[in-house]
Short mmCIF file of the C-alpha atoms (twelve columns), coordinates in Angstrom:
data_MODEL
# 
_entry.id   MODEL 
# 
loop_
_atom_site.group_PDB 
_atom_site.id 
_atom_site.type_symbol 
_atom_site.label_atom_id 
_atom_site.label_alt_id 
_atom_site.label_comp_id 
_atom_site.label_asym_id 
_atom_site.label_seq_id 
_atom_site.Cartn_x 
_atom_site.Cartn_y 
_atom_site.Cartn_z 
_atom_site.pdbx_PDB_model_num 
ATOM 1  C CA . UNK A 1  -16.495 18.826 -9.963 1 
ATOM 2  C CA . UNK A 2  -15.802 18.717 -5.991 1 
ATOM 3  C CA . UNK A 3  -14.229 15.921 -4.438 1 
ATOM 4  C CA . UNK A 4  -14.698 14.576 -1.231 1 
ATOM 5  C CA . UNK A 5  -13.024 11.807 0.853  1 
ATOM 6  C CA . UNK A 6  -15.867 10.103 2.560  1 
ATOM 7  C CA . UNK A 7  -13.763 7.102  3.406  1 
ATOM 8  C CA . UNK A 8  -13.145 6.348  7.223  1 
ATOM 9  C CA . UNK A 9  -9.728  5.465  8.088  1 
ATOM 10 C CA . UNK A 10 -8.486  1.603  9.056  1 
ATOM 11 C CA . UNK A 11 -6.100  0.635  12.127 1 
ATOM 12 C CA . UNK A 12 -4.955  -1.863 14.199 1 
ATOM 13 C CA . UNK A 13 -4.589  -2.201 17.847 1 
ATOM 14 C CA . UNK A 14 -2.323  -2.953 20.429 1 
ATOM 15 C CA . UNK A 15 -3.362  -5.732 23.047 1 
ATOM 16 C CA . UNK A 16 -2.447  -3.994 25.921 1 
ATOM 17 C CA . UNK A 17 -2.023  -5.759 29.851 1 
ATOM 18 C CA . UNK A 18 -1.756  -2.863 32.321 1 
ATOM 19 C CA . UNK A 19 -1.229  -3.030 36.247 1 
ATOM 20 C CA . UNK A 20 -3.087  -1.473 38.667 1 
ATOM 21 C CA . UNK A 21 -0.917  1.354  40.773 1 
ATOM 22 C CA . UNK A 22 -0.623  1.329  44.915 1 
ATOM 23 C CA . UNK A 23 -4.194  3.275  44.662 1 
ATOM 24 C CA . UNK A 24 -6.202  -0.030 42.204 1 
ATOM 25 C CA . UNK A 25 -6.236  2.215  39.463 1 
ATOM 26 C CA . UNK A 26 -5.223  2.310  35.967 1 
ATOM 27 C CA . UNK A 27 -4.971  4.049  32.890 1 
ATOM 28 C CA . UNK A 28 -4.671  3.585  29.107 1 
ATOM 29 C CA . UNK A 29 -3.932  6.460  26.217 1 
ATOM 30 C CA . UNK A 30 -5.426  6.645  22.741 1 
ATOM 31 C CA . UNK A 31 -1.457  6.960  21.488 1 
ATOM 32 C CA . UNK A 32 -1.061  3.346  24.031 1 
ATOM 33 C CA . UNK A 33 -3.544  1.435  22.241 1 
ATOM 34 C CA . UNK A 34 -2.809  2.563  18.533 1 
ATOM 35 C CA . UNK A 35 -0.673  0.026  16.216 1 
ATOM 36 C CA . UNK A 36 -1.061  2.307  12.881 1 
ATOM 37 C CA . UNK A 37 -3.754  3.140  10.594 1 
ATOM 38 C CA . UNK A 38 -3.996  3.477  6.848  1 
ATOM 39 C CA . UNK A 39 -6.597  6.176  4.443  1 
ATOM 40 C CA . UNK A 40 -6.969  6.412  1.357  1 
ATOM 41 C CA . UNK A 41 -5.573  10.254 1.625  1 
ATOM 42 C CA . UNK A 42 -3.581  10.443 3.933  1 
ATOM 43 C CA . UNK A 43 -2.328  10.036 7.429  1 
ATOM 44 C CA . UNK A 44 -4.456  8.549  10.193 1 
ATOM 45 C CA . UNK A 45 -4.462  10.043 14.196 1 
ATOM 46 C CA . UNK A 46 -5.841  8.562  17.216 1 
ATOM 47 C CA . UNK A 47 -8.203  10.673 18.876 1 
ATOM 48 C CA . UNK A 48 -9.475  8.776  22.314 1 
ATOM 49 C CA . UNK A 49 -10.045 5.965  23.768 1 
ATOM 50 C CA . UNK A 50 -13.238 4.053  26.264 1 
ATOM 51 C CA . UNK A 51 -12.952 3.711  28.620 1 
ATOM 52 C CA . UNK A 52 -9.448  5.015  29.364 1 
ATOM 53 C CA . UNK A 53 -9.723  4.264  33.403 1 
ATOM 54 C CA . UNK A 54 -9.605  1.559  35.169 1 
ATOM 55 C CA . UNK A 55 -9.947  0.403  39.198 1 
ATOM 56 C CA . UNK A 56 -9.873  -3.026 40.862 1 
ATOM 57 C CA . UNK A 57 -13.839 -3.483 39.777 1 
ATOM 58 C CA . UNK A 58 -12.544 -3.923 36.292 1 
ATOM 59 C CA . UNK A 59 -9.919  -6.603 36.529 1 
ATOM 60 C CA . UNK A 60 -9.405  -8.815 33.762 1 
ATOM 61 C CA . UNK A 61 -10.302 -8.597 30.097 1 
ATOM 62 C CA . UNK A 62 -11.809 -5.149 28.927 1 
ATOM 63 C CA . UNK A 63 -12.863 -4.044 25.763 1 
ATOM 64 C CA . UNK A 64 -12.120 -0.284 24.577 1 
ATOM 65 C CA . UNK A 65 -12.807 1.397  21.597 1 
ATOM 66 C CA . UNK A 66 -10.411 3.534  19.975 1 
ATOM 67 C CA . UNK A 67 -11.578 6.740  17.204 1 
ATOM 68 C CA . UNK A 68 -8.813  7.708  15.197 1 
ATOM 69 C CA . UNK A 69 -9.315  10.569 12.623 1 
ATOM 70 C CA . UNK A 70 -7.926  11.199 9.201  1 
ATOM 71 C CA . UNK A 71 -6.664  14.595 7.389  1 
ATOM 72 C CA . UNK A 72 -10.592 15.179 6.243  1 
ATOM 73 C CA . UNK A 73 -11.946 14.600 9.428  1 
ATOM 74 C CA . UNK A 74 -13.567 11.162 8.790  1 
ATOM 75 C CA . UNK A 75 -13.139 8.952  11.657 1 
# 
């Protein structure tokens, strides 16, 4: 018999408000934007997130997307 975790972790986000620096620009972090995750075996990371740079074109609401990865690589 061989087991394998197939499921894909869960997590939750932060809302985040950032301000751009003297320059108009911006930046988030994968670590920034992650709340906490759960998995069914184990412990959840966050990997990246995108965009993760921002400049005075972008002001106002933005959507990212954030992977996160779990202990068999399912993300």
């Amino acid at each position: 018999v061989t087991l394998r975790d197939i499921t894909p972790p869960s997590i939750q986000c932060n809302d985040l408000t950032v301000s751009l620096n003297a320059s108009g620009s911006a930046s988030i972090t994968a670590n920034g934007v992650y709340n906490s995750g759960a998995d069914n075996c184990g412990s959840v990371q966050p990997v990246s997130v995108e965009p993760s740079t921002f400049d005075c074109g972008d002001v106002g609401e933005n959507t990212v997307v954030l992977t996160a990865t779990d202990a068999a690589g399912n993300t």
